[in-house]
XYZ file of C-alpha atoms in Angstrom:
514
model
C 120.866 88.247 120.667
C 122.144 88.811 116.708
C 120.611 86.061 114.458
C 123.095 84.936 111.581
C 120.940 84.290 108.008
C 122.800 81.689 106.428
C 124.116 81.956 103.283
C 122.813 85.535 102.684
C 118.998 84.364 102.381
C 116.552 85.993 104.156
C 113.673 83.247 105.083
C 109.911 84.728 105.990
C 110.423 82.966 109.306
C 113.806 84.788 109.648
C 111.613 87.909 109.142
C 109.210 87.018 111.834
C 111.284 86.333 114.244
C 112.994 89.916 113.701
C 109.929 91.192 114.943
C 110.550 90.480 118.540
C 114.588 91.156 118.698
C 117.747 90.589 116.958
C 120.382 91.809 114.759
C 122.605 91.036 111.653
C 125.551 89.416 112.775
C 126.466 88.878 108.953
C 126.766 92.375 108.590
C 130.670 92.478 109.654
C 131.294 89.824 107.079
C 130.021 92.570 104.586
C 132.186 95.015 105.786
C 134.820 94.581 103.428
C 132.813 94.474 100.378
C 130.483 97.311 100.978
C 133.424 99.947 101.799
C 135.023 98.811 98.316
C 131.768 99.095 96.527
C 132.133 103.005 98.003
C 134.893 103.795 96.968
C 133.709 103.074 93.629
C 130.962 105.427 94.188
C 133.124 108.084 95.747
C 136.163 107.388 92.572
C 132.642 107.818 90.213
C 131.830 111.204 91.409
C 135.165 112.654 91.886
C 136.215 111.606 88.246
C 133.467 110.631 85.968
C 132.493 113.410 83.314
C 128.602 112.411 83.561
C 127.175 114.576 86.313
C 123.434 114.196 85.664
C 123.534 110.936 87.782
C 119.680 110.747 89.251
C 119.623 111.240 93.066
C 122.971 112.533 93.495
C 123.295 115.375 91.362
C 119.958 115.804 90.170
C 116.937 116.071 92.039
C 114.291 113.530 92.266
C 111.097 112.134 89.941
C 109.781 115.576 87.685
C 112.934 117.404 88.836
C 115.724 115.207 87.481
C 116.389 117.304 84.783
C 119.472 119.876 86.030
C 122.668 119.009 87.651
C 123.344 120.503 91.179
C 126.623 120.621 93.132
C 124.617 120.726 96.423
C 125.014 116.680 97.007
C 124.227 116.636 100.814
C 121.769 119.340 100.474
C 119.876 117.641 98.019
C 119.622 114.181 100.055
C 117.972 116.216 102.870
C 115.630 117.428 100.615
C 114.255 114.441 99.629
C 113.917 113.278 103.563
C 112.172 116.736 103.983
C 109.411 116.522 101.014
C 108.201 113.374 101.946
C 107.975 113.242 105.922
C 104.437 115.286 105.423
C 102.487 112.476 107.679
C 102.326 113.387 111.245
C 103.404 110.813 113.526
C 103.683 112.391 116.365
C 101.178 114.667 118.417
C 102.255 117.978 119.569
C 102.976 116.420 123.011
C 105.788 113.880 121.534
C 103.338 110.819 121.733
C 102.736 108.295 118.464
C 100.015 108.797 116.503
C 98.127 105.676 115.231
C 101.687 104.492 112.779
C 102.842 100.723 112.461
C 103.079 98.815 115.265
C 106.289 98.545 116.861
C 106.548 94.614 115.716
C 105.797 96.076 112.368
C 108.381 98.587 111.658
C 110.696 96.659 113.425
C 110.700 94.021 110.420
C 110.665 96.990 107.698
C 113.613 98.391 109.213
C 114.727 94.261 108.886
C 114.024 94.189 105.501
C 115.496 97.671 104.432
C 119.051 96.634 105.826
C 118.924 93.314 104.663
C 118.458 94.849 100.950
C 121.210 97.086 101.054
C 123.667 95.154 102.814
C 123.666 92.506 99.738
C 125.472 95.344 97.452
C 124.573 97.480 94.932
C 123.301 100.359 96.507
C 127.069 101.974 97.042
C 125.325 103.332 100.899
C 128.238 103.704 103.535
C 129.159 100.323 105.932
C 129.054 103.418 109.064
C 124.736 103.954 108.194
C 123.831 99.874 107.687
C 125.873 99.560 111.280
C 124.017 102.003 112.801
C 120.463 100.654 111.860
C 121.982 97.090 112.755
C 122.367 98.712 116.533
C 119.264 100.284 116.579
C 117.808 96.676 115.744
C 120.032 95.252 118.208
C 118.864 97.868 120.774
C 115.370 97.802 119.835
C 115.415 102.047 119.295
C 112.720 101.606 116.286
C 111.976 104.465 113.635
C 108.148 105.544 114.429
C 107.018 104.482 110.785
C 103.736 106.132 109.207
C 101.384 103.666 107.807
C 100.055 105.826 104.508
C 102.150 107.347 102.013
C 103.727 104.675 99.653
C 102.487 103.366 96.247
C 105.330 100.534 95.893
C 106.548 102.395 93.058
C 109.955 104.872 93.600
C 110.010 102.566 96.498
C 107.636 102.668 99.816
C 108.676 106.620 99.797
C 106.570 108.526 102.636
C 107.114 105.602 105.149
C 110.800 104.741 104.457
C 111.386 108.600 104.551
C 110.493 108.187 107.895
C 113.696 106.559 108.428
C 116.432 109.125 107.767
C 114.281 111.587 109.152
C 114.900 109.529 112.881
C 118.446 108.961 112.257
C 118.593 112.589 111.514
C 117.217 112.964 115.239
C 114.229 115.463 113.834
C 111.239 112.683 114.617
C 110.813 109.481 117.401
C 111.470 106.158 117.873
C 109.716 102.940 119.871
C 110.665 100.014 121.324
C 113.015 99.323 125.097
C 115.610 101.347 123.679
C 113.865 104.143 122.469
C 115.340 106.788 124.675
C 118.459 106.210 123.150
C 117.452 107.742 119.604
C 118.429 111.538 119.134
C 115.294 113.481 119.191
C 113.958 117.207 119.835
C 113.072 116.190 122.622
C 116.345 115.039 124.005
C 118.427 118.044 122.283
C 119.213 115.421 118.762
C 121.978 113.505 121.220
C 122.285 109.744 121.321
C 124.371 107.439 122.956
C 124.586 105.053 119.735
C 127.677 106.006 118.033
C 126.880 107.615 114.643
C 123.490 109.335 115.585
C 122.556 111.607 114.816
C 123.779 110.664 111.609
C 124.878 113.083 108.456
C 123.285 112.064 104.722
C 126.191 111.326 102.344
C 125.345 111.673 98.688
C 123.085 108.468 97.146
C 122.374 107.499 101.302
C 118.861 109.109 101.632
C 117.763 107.914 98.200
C 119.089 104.275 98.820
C 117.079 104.501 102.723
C 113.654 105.316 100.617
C 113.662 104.319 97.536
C 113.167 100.624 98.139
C 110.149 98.169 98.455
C 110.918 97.165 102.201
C 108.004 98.927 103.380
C 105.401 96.684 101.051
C 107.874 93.531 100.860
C 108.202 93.397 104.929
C 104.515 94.044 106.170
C 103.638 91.097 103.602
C 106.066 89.008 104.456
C 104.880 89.480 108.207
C 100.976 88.990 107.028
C 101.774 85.608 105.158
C 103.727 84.188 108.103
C 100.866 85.492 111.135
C 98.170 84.354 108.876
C 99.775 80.794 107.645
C 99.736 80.056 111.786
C 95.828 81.242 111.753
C 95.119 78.780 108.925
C 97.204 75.600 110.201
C 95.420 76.277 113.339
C 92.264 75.734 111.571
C 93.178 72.306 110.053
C 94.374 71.622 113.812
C 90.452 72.157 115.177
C 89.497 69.849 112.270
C 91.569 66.792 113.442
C 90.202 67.444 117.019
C 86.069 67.595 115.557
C 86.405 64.708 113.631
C 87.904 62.549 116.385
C 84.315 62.411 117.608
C 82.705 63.698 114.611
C 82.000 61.568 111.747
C 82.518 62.070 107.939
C 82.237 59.788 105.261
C 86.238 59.247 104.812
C 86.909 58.527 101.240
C 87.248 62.106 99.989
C 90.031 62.006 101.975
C 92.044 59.236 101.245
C 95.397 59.829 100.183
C 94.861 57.578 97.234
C 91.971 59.986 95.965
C 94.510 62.768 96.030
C 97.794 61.104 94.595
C 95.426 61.781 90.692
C 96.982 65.530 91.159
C 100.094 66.977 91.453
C 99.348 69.582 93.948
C 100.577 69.576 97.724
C 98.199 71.088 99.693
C 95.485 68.516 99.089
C 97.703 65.696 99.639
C 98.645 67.484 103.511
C 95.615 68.116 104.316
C 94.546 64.142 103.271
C 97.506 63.097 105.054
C 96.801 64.971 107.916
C 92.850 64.040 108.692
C 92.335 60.685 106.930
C 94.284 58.583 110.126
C 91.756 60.283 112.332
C 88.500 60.342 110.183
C 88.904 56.770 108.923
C 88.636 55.913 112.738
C 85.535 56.430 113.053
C 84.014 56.863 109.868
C 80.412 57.663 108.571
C 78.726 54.764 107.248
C 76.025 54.914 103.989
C 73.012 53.930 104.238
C 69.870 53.786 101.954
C 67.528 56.404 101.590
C 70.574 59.085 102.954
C 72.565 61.314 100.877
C 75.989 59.251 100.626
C 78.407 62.463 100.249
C 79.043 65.315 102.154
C 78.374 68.961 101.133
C 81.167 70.761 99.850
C 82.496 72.649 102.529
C 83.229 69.192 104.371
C 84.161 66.839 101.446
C 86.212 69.360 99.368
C 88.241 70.321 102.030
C 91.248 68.826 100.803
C 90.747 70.670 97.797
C 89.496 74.115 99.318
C 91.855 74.466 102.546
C 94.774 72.637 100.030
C 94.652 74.861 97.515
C 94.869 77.708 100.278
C 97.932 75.907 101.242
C 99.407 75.876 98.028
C 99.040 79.438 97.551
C 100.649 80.659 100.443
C 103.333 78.875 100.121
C 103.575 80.428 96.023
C 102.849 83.763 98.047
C 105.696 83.274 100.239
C 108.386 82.312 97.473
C 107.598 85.875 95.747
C 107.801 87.796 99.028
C 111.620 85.912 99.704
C 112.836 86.631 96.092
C 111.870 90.406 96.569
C 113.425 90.204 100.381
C 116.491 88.957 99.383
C 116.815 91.363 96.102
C 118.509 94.769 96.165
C 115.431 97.359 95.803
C 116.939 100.831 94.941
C 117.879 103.398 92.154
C 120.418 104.096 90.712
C 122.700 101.064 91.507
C 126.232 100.382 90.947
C 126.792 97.640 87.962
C 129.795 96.568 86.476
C 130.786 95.555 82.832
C 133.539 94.829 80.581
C 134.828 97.371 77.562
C 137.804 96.594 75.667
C 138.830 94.072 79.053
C 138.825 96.858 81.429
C 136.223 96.176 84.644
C 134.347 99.528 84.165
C 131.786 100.338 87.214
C 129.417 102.921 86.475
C 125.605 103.919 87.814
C 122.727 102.225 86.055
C 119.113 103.997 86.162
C 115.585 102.142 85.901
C 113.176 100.896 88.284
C 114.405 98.927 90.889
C 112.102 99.652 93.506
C 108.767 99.049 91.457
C 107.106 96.742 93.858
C 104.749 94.759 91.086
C 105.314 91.044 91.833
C 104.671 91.871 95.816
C 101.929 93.866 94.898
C 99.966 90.584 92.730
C 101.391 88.716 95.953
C 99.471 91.151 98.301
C 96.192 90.614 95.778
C 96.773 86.860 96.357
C 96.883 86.373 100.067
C 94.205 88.998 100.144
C 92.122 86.390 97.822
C 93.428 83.362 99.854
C 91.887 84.690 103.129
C 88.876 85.316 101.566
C 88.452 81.684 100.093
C 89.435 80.730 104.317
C 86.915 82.964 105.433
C 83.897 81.912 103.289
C 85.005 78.454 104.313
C 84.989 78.914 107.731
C 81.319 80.975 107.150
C 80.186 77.825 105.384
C 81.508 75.658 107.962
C 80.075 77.336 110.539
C 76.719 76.749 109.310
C 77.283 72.939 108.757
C 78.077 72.794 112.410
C 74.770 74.588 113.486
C 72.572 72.399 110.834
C 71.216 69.329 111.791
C 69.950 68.245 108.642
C 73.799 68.902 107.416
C 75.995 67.141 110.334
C 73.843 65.040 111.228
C 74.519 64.755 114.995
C 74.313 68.058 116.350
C 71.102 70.483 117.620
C 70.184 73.254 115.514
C 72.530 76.498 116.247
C 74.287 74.037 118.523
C 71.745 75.066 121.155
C 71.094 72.825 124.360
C 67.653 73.717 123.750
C 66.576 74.965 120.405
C 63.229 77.098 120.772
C 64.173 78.096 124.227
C 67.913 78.699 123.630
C 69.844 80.577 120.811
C 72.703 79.087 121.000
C 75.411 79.998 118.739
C 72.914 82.136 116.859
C 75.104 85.786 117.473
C 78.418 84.024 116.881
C 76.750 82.782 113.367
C 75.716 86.342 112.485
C 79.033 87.990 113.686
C 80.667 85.435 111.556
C 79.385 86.359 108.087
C 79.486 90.251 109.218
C 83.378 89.711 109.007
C 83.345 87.616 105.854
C 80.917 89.919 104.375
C 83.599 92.218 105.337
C 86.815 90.603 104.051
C 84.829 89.844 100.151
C 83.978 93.600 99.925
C 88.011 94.213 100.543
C 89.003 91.664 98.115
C 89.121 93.847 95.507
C 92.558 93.823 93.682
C 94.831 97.216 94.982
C 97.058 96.183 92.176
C 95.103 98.026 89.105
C 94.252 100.749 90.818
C 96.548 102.726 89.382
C 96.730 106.477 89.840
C 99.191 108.802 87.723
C 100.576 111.570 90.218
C 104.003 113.160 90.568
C 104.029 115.241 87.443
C 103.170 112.529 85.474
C 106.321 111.074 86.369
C 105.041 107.935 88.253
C 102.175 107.515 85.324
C 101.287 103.901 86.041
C 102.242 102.079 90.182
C 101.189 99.307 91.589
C 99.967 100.392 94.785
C 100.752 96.845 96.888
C 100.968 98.970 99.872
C 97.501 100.385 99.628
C 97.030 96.013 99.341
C 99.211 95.182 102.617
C 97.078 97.804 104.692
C 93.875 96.069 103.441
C 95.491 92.777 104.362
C 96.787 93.724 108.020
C 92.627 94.547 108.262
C 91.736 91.405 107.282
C 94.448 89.382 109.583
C 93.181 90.929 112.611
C 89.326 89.586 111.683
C 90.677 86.386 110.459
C 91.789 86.014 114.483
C 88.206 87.206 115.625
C 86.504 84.539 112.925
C 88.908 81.959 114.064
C 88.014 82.538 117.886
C 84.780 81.832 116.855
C 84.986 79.037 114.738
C 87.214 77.404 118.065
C 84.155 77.915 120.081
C 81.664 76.456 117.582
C 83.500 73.338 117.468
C 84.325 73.050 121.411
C 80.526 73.704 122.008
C 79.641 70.613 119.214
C 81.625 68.287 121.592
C 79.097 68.836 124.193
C 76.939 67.306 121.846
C 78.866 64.050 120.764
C 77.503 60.705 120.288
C 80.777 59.506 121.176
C 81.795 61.548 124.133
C 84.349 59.614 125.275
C 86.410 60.252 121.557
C 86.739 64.022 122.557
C 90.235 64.144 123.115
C 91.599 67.075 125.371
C 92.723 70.359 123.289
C 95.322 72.948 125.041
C 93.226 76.123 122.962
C 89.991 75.164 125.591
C 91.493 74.755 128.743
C 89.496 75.856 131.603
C 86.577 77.525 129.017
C 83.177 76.073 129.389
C 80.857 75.125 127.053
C 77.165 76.638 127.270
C 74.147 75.297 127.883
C 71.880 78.553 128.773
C 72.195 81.067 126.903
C 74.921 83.594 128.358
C 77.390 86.436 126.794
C 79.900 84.816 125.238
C 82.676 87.642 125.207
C 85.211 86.297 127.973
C 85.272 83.118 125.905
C 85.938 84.617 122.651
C 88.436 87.367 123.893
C 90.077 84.236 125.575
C 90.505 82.176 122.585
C 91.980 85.025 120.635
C 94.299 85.968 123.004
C 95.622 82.104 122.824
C 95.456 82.272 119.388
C 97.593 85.082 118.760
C 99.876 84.032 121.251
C 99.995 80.018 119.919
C 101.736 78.482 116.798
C 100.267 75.530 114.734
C 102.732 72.513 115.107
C 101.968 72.294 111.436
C 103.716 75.354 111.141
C 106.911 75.450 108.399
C 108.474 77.732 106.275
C 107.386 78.193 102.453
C 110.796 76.447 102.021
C 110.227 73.386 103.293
């Protein structure tokens, strides 16, 4: 069914929800506008004296220096230098490219750009990538090839190359899409579909590509982290802490959120059934228990900052050149402006961020981990929450596989957005490469389900060991999953609790608006 984004503003759970289905059913209400602001273009080329206009008469980057008359020849030719990445084998199956779920929100996130105005592209090639939305026929989308500067090129050429029928498509409807295959015939009206001048430029040279996979990271890994706080409140039910570093009193000092939810959140519970001081004992916890306000908060915080910087750039026009208008001696003159609309830099920081955020989760979770397996630490529970330490391992593997992935995720962390390359003749001197970031990050999503999975087991095996078994309340994530008391492989359990984990979402969960 089309989904209607009020107001014009694309939200991050908007985007997410694109994923699975849906159209623009705004899109008509932009008819109007969008066929005016083509005419413009069209009244610009027929009439303006200036024929050195980048992208339409000129060709593109180091080669923008002569004027052509060859319009639609010279949008093909940008389609055709930068669909070098293989996608498909020699049989007509994918190569390893986005998932479907993936390129279905970049294709979200391309149309939503250009349908707020600017670009001067034709009403006729938004409503065809609205109906290939609508019937789920999906561009096959390469996942190398952009370095968020001149826009997400290589991948978003990927784009006009489909609608040109001359490459595949995924998704229910894909046998609708004009291919080789199928002779380039399609039974969705404008395919296969003719470039007009400025169309393939405005397709490509965006930041979709970078803006959309982040957007979709922040969201899937925002439910992996509430989840987290979720398996808190359920440990400390039974599970006792010495409360007061999580009063909400402590945390009303500072002006930050995050540690205020989180104290909101787990002080009802944890005051319950509190720890009690006592002479001769340490009186506060270790860090990774008493500063979680303060470490899982601050996490908070910064996904939600991540997620404001991924909606500006969502719901900004990302192309060049772009139609602007100004006033000269009170005439409304409309003319092309040149610069560098699709430089991806904010989104690219953004991608460093969340990549740093996870990070902070995972060594956290490492950290965590170990408090759970250390008696001198919790207090309550057998070393490597074995039934029989000496004779059993326990949780020993699940501990090791644990900080392989965080070991993992730190040696990633390093920031993609100064590593900088010049290439392109020199033209693109300096980029931001927040693509190269989101692929890193996608990487680090998928572990942060596998560490999570594990984490869920650790704390479902501690409740076998509770001094107050009958405060274990009942948890949907471990139904019918057993704890262990002999040692045994422990893969059906974990490949359990990240399929429910992938396919559950936190109650806590709410958009970075909210």
């Amino acid at each position: 069914m089309p989904r209607f984004c009020p107001s014009m503003y694309l939200q991050l759970s908007d985007l997410h929800s694109f994923a699975d289905s849906g159209s623009f059913s705004h899109l008509q209400e932009r008819k109007k506008s969008l066929e005016e602001e083509r005419e413009r273009l069209e009244t610009i080329l027929k009439t303006s004296s200036d024929k050195l206009i980048y992208g339409i008469h000129t060709g593109f980057g180091p080669h923008a220096f002569t004027s052509n008359e060859e319009l639609h020849l010279i949008q093909k030719s940008l389609i055709y230098h930068l669909t070098v990445e293989p996608i498909l084998t020699l049989e007509g199956t994918p190569h390893s490219n986005l998932t479907h779920k993936e390129a279905r929100v970049v294709l979200c996130a391309r149309l939503f750009s250009l349908a707020l105005g600017g670009s001067g592209i034709r009403f006729e090639t938004l409503d065809v990538l609205n109906q290939l939305l609508e019937f789920d026929c999906i561009p096959i989308l390469p996942e190398k090839g952009s370095l968020s500067a001149s826009g997400d090129l290589i991948p978003l050429s990927y784009i006009p190359l489909a609608l040109l029928g001359e490459s595949g498509f995924t998704g229910k409807g894909k046998g609708l899409g004009p291919t080789k295959q199928n002779g380039k015939t399609s039974k969705i009206p404008g395919l296969p579909w003719t470039p007009h001048p400025k169309e393939a430029i405005s397709l490509t040279n965006g930041t979709s590509f970078t803006t959309a996979l982040l957007g979709y990271q922040v969201v899937e890994f925002r439910n992996l982290f509430l989840q987290s706080i979720e398996l808190l409140r359920y440990l400390f039910h039974y599970h006792s802490i010495f409360p007061d570093a999580f009063h909400p009193g402590y945390h009303d000092h500072k002006q930050f959120d995050g540690p205020k939810r989180i104290a909101n959140f787990l002080y009802p519970i944890i005051s319950k059934n509190p720890k009690s001081k006592v002479e001769g004992k340490r009186i506060q916890d270790i860090y990774s228990v008493r500063c979680i306000p303060q470490i899982l908060g601050s996490i908070w915080d910064e996904l939600d900052s991540i997620g404001l910087v991924v909606e500006q750039e969502l719901n900004s026009l990302s192309d060049n050149p772009i139609l602007i208008s100004e006033s000269k001696n009170g005439e409304i003159l409309h003319r092309f402006a040149e610069g560098g609309g699709f430089y991806a830099s904010q989104v690219s920081f953004a991608a460093d961020r969340l990549q740093n955020a996870m990070a902070v989760w995972f060594t956290w979770i490492d950290r965590f981990l170990n408090y759970l397996m250390e008696p001198k630490e919790n207090d309550e529970f057998p070393l490597m929450l074995s039934a029989k330490p000496g004779t059993y391992a326990g949780l020993s593997g699940l501990g090791l596989m644990a900080t392989h992935l965080t070991a993992e995720v730190r040696r990633d962390s390093m920031p993609g957005s100064m590593q900088s390359i010049p290439t392109n003749g020199n033209n693109q001197d300096i980029v931001p490469m927040g693509a190269i970031s989101v692929l890193r990050n996608r990487r680090t999503v998928h572990s942060a389900k596998k560490i999570l999975a594990i984490f869920s087991y650790a704390i479902f095996q501690s409740s076998l060991f509770a001094k107050k078994k009958e405060l274990v309340p009942y948890f949907e994530l471990f139904r019918d999953l057993n704890t262990m008391e002999e040692d045994r492989s422990l893969d059906f359990e974990i490949q359990t609790l990240m399929e429910r984990i992938d396919n559950s979402i936190s109650f806590l969960v709410m958009t970075p608006n909210d």
